[in-house]
GROMACS .gro file of C-alpha atoms in nm:
model
  189
    1UNK     CA    1  -0.637  11.011   6.643
    2UNK     CA    2  -0.343  11.223   6.535
    3UNK     CA    3  -0.384  11.597   6.598
    4UNK     CA    4  -0.040  11.743   6.526
    5UNK     CA    5   0.088  11.788   6.173
    6UNK     CA    6   0.450  11.732   6.077
    7UNK     CA    7   0.644  11.991   5.878
    8UNK     CA    8   0.617  11.772   5.568
    9UNK     CA    9   0.239  11.747   5.611
   10UNK     CA   10   0.206  12.124   5.657
   11UNK     CA   11   0.412  12.190   5.345
   12UNK     CA   12   0.214  11.941   5.136
   13UNK     CA   13  -0.120  12.074   5.260
   14UNK     CA   14  -0.010  12.432   5.187
   15UNK     CA   15   0.111  12.326   4.841
   16UNK     CA   16  -0.230  12.184   4.752
   17UNK     CA   17  -0.404  12.487   4.902
   18UNK     CA   18  -0.200  12.704   4.665
   19UNK     CA   19  -0.254  12.469   4.369
   20UNK     CA   20  -0.630  12.473   4.427
   21UNK     CA   21  -0.626  12.854   4.433
   22UNK     CA   22  -0.416  12.869   4.117
   23UNK     CA   23  -0.639  12.609   3.952
   24UNK     CA   24  -0.938  12.842   3.989
   25UNK     CA   25  -0.767  13.078   3.744
   26UNK     CA   26  -0.635  12.826   3.492
   27UNK     CA   27  -0.909  12.833   3.233
   28UNK     CA   28  -0.935  12.567   2.962
   29UNK     CA   29  -1.145  12.705   2.674
   30UNK     CA   30  -1.393  12.471   2.508
   31UNK     CA   31  -1.489  12.557   2.148
   32UNK     CA   32  -1.848  12.681   2.104
   33UNK     CA   33  -1.898  12.679   2.482
   34UNK     CA   34  -1.732  12.852   2.772
   35UNK     CA   35  -1.434  12.723   2.971
   36UNK     CA   36  -1.366  12.506   3.271
   37UNK     CA   37  -1.094  12.545   3.533
   38UNK     CA   38  -0.839  12.301   3.670
   39UNK     CA   39  -0.948  12.364   4.029
   40UNK     CA   40  -1.129  12.032   4.063
   41UNK     CA   41  -0.816  11.847   3.945
   42UNK     CA   42  -0.617  11.983   4.239
   43UNK     CA   43  -0.900  11.915   4.485
   44UNK     CA   44  -0.908  11.550   4.381
   45UNK     CA   45  -0.528  11.526   4.377
   46UNK     CA   46  -0.516  11.663   4.732
   47UNK     CA   47  -0.737  11.378   4.850
   48UNK     CA   48  -0.568  11.110   4.642
   49UNK     CA   49  -0.215  11.206   4.744
   50UNK     CA   50  -0.256  11.345   5.094
   51UNK     CA   51  -0.531  11.122   5.227
   52UNK     CA   52  -0.866  11.216   5.377
   53UNK     CA   53  -0.751  11.428   5.670
   54UNK     CA   54  -0.477  11.631   5.501
   55UNK     CA   55  -0.670  11.658   5.176
   56UNK     CA   56  -0.970  11.805   5.357
   57UNK     CA   57  -0.746  12.037   5.563
   58UNK     CA   58  -0.577  12.160   5.246
   59UNK     CA   59  -0.899  12.233   5.057
   60UNK     CA   60  -1.072  12.361   5.372
   61UNK     CA   61  -0.788  12.610   5.416
   62UNK     CA   62  -0.840  12.726   5.057
   63UNK     CA   63  -1.212  12.786   5.124
   64UNK     CA   64  -1.138  12.964   5.452
   65UNK     CA   65  -0.884  13.192   5.281
   66UNK     CA   66  -1.145  13.287   5.024
   67UNK     CA   67  -1.409  13.354   5.287
   68UNK     CA   68  -1.186  13.587   5.487
   69UNK     CA   69  -1.134  13.796   5.175
   70UNK     CA   70  -0.838  13.667   4.979
   71UNK     CA   71  -0.941  13.669   4.609
   72UNK     CA   72  -0.872  13.299   4.555
   73UNK     CA   73  -1.216  13.202   4.423
   74UNK     CA   74  -1.285  13.225   4.051
   75UNK     CA   75  -1.497  13.539   4.113
   76UNK     CA   76  -1.301  13.690   4.402
   77UNK     CA   77  -1.348  13.622   4.772
   78UNK     CA   78  -1.512  13.741   5.091
   79UNK     CA   79  -1.781  13.620   5.329
   80UNK     CA   80  -2.057  13.734   5.090
   81UNK     CA   81  -1.952  13.444   4.867
   82UNK     CA   82  -2.172  13.215   5.078
   83UNK     CA   83  -2.474  13.376   4.911
   84UNK     CA   84  -2.360  13.280   4.561
   85UNK     CA   85  -2.540  12.976   4.418
   86UNK     CA   86  -2.203  12.823   4.323
   87UNK     CA   87  -2.063  12.832   4.680
   88UNK     CA   88  -2.199  12.483   4.744
   89UNK     CA   89  -1.943  12.342   4.504
   90UNK     CA   90  -1.666  12.493   4.716
   91UNK     CA   91  -1.812  12.325   5.024
   92UNK     CA   92  -1.836  12.008   4.818
   93UNK     CA   93  -1.465  12.036   4.736
   94UNK     CA   94  -1.372  11.992   5.103
   95UNK     CA   95  -1.585  11.678   5.133
   96UNK     CA   96  -1.462  11.560   4.791
   97UNK     CA   97  -1.097  11.575   4.897
   98UNK     CA   98  -1.184  11.380   5.211
   99UNK     CA   99  -1.385  11.126   5.010
  100UNK     CA  100  -1.112  11.069   4.749
  101UNK     CA  101  -0.857  11.016   5.023
  102UNK     CA  102  -1.082  10.783   5.221
  103UNK     CA  103  -1.157  10.564   4.919
  104UNK     CA  104  -0.790  10.532   4.824
  105UNK     CA  105  -0.681  10.476   5.183
  106UNK     CA  106  -0.883  10.153   5.192
  107UNK     CA  107  -0.652  10.006   4.924
  108UNK     CA  108  -0.319   9.854   5.027
  109UNK     CA  109  -0.170   9.912   4.681
  110UNK     CA  110  -0.395  10.153   4.490
  111UNK     CA  111  -0.400  10.121   4.113
  112UNK     CA  112  -0.533  10.346   3.836
  113UNK     CA  113  -0.870  10.177   3.880
  114UNK     CA  114  -0.880  10.264   4.252
  115UNK     CA  115  -0.773  10.623   4.190
  116UNK     CA  116  -1.036  10.657   3.918
  117UNK     CA  117  -1.312  10.521   4.143
  118UNK     CA  118  -1.203  10.757   4.422
  119UNK     CA  119  -1.200  11.054   4.183
  120UNK     CA  120  -1.550  10.978   4.056
  121UNK     CA  121  -1.676  10.938   4.414
  122UNK     CA  122  -1.528  11.281   4.487
  123UNK     CA  123  -1.700  11.422   4.180
  124UNK     CA  124  -2.035  11.275   4.286
  125UNK     CA  125  -2.002  11.427   4.634
  126UNK     CA  126  -1.910  11.766   4.487
  127UNK     CA  127  -2.213  11.773   4.261
  128UNK     CA  128  -2.454  11.642   4.525
  129UNK     CA  129  -2.354  11.918   4.765
  130UNK     CA  130  -2.327  12.178   4.489
  131UNK     CA  131  -2.670  12.099   4.342
  132UNK     CA  132  -2.838  12.096   4.684
  133UNK     CA  133  -2.680  12.428   4.787
  134UNK     CA  134  -2.761  12.592   4.454
  135UNK     CA  135  -3.120  12.470   4.482
  136UNK     CA  136  -3.155  12.618   4.831
  137UNK     CA  137  -2.998  12.954   4.739
  138UNK     CA  138  -3.202  12.992   4.420
  139UNK     CA  139  -3.532  12.880   4.568
  140UNK     CA  140  -3.514  13.023   4.920
  141UNK     CA  141  -3.266  13.313   4.912
  142UNK     CA  142  -3.295  13.471   4.568
  143UNK     CA  143  -3.655  13.349   4.530
  144UNK     CA  144  -3.593  13.213   4.179
  145UNK     CA  145  -3.789  12.885   4.165
  146UNK     CA  146  -3.558  12.631   4.000
  147UNK     CA  147  -3.583  12.253   3.998
  148UNK     CA  148  -3.295  12.022   4.081
  149UNK     CA  149  -3.333  11.876   3.731
  150UNK     CA  150  -3.279  12.220   3.575
  151UNK     CA  151  -2.969  12.272   3.790
  152UNK     CA  152  -2.831  11.931   3.692
  153UNK     CA  153  -2.903  11.980   3.322
  154UNK     CA  154  -2.727  12.317   3.327
  155UNK     CA  155  -2.410  12.131   3.434
  156UNK     CA  156  -2.425  11.875   3.154
  157UNK     CA  157  -2.287  12.051   2.850
  158UNK     CA  158  -1.954  12.151   3.007
  159UNK     CA  159  -1.905  12.108   3.381
  160UNK     CA  160  -1.978  11.739   3.432
  161UNK     CA  161  -1.792  11.618   3.119
  162UNK     CA  162  -1.500  11.850   3.199
  163UNK     CA  163  -1.475  11.724   3.555
  164UNK     CA  164  -1.499  11.364   3.431
  165UNK     CA  165  -1.193  11.429   3.215
  166UNK     CA  166  -1.019  11.579   3.520
  167UNK     CA  167  -1.102  11.262   3.718
  168UNK     CA  168  -0.923  11.052   3.456
  169UNK     CA  169  -0.627  11.292   3.458
  170UNK     CA  170  -0.609  11.284   3.840
  171UNK     CA  171  -0.619  10.904   3.844
  172UNK     CA  172  -0.343  10.886   3.582
  173UNK     CA  173  -0.123  11.133   3.770
  174UNK     CA  174  -0.186  11.007   4.123
  175UNK     CA  175  -0.002  10.675   4.100
  176UNK     CA  176   0.302  10.829   3.936
  177UNK     CA  177   0.319  11.124   4.174
  178UNK     CA  178   0.260  10.915   4.482
  179UNK     CA  179   0.552  10.688   4.394
  180UNK     CA  180   0.774  10.980   4.291
  181UNK     CA  181   0.705  11.177   4.607
  182UNK     CA  182   0.684  10.869   4.834
  183UNK     CA  183   0.360  10.990   4.986
  184UNK     CA  184   0.244  10.654   5.118
  185UNK     CA  185   0.392  10.728   5.460
  186UNK     CA  186   0.216  11.067   5.476
  187UNK     CA  187  -0.124  10.905   5.420
  188UNK     CA  188  -0.060  10.632   5.673
  189UNK     CA  189   0.045  10.880   5.943
   0.00000   0.00000   0.00000
């Protein structure tokens, strides 16, 4: 198991850490609703392009920066963020980047179809962890009894469809960017 990171790996991981932070503040308005951010796009791209290990390191660094107080989360930063019902999605992002990378890594020559499957697996992991965390915070910390079904349905009008669109965008971009940046050797390392 490789433990040291090359300079190229450090730079790429830092790039996706920064892109994930920036993505939290890029808001796409949806008429008659609210908005969604491009954060999930960069989380998935980190996994698809950097692989499971580097993708998770990149997104994990983003979460750690937010927890130590850098205002990189959509609503700020700081250790108190762990008590927000939405913090589970941030934890899910780390696992999602790993998952996307692991799924793509199994393919010798990944295609759009492989990238899309990996992106949707990452989305499923994000929502499973996010829903479970939100359920626990609402029911056991804030003492607001809420069912998992209610939590899931609250994500339907905007979040889930928006992230599904971002999965398609990530899959479309991944193949082109991977070839352009010649990232195959980074993932294999």
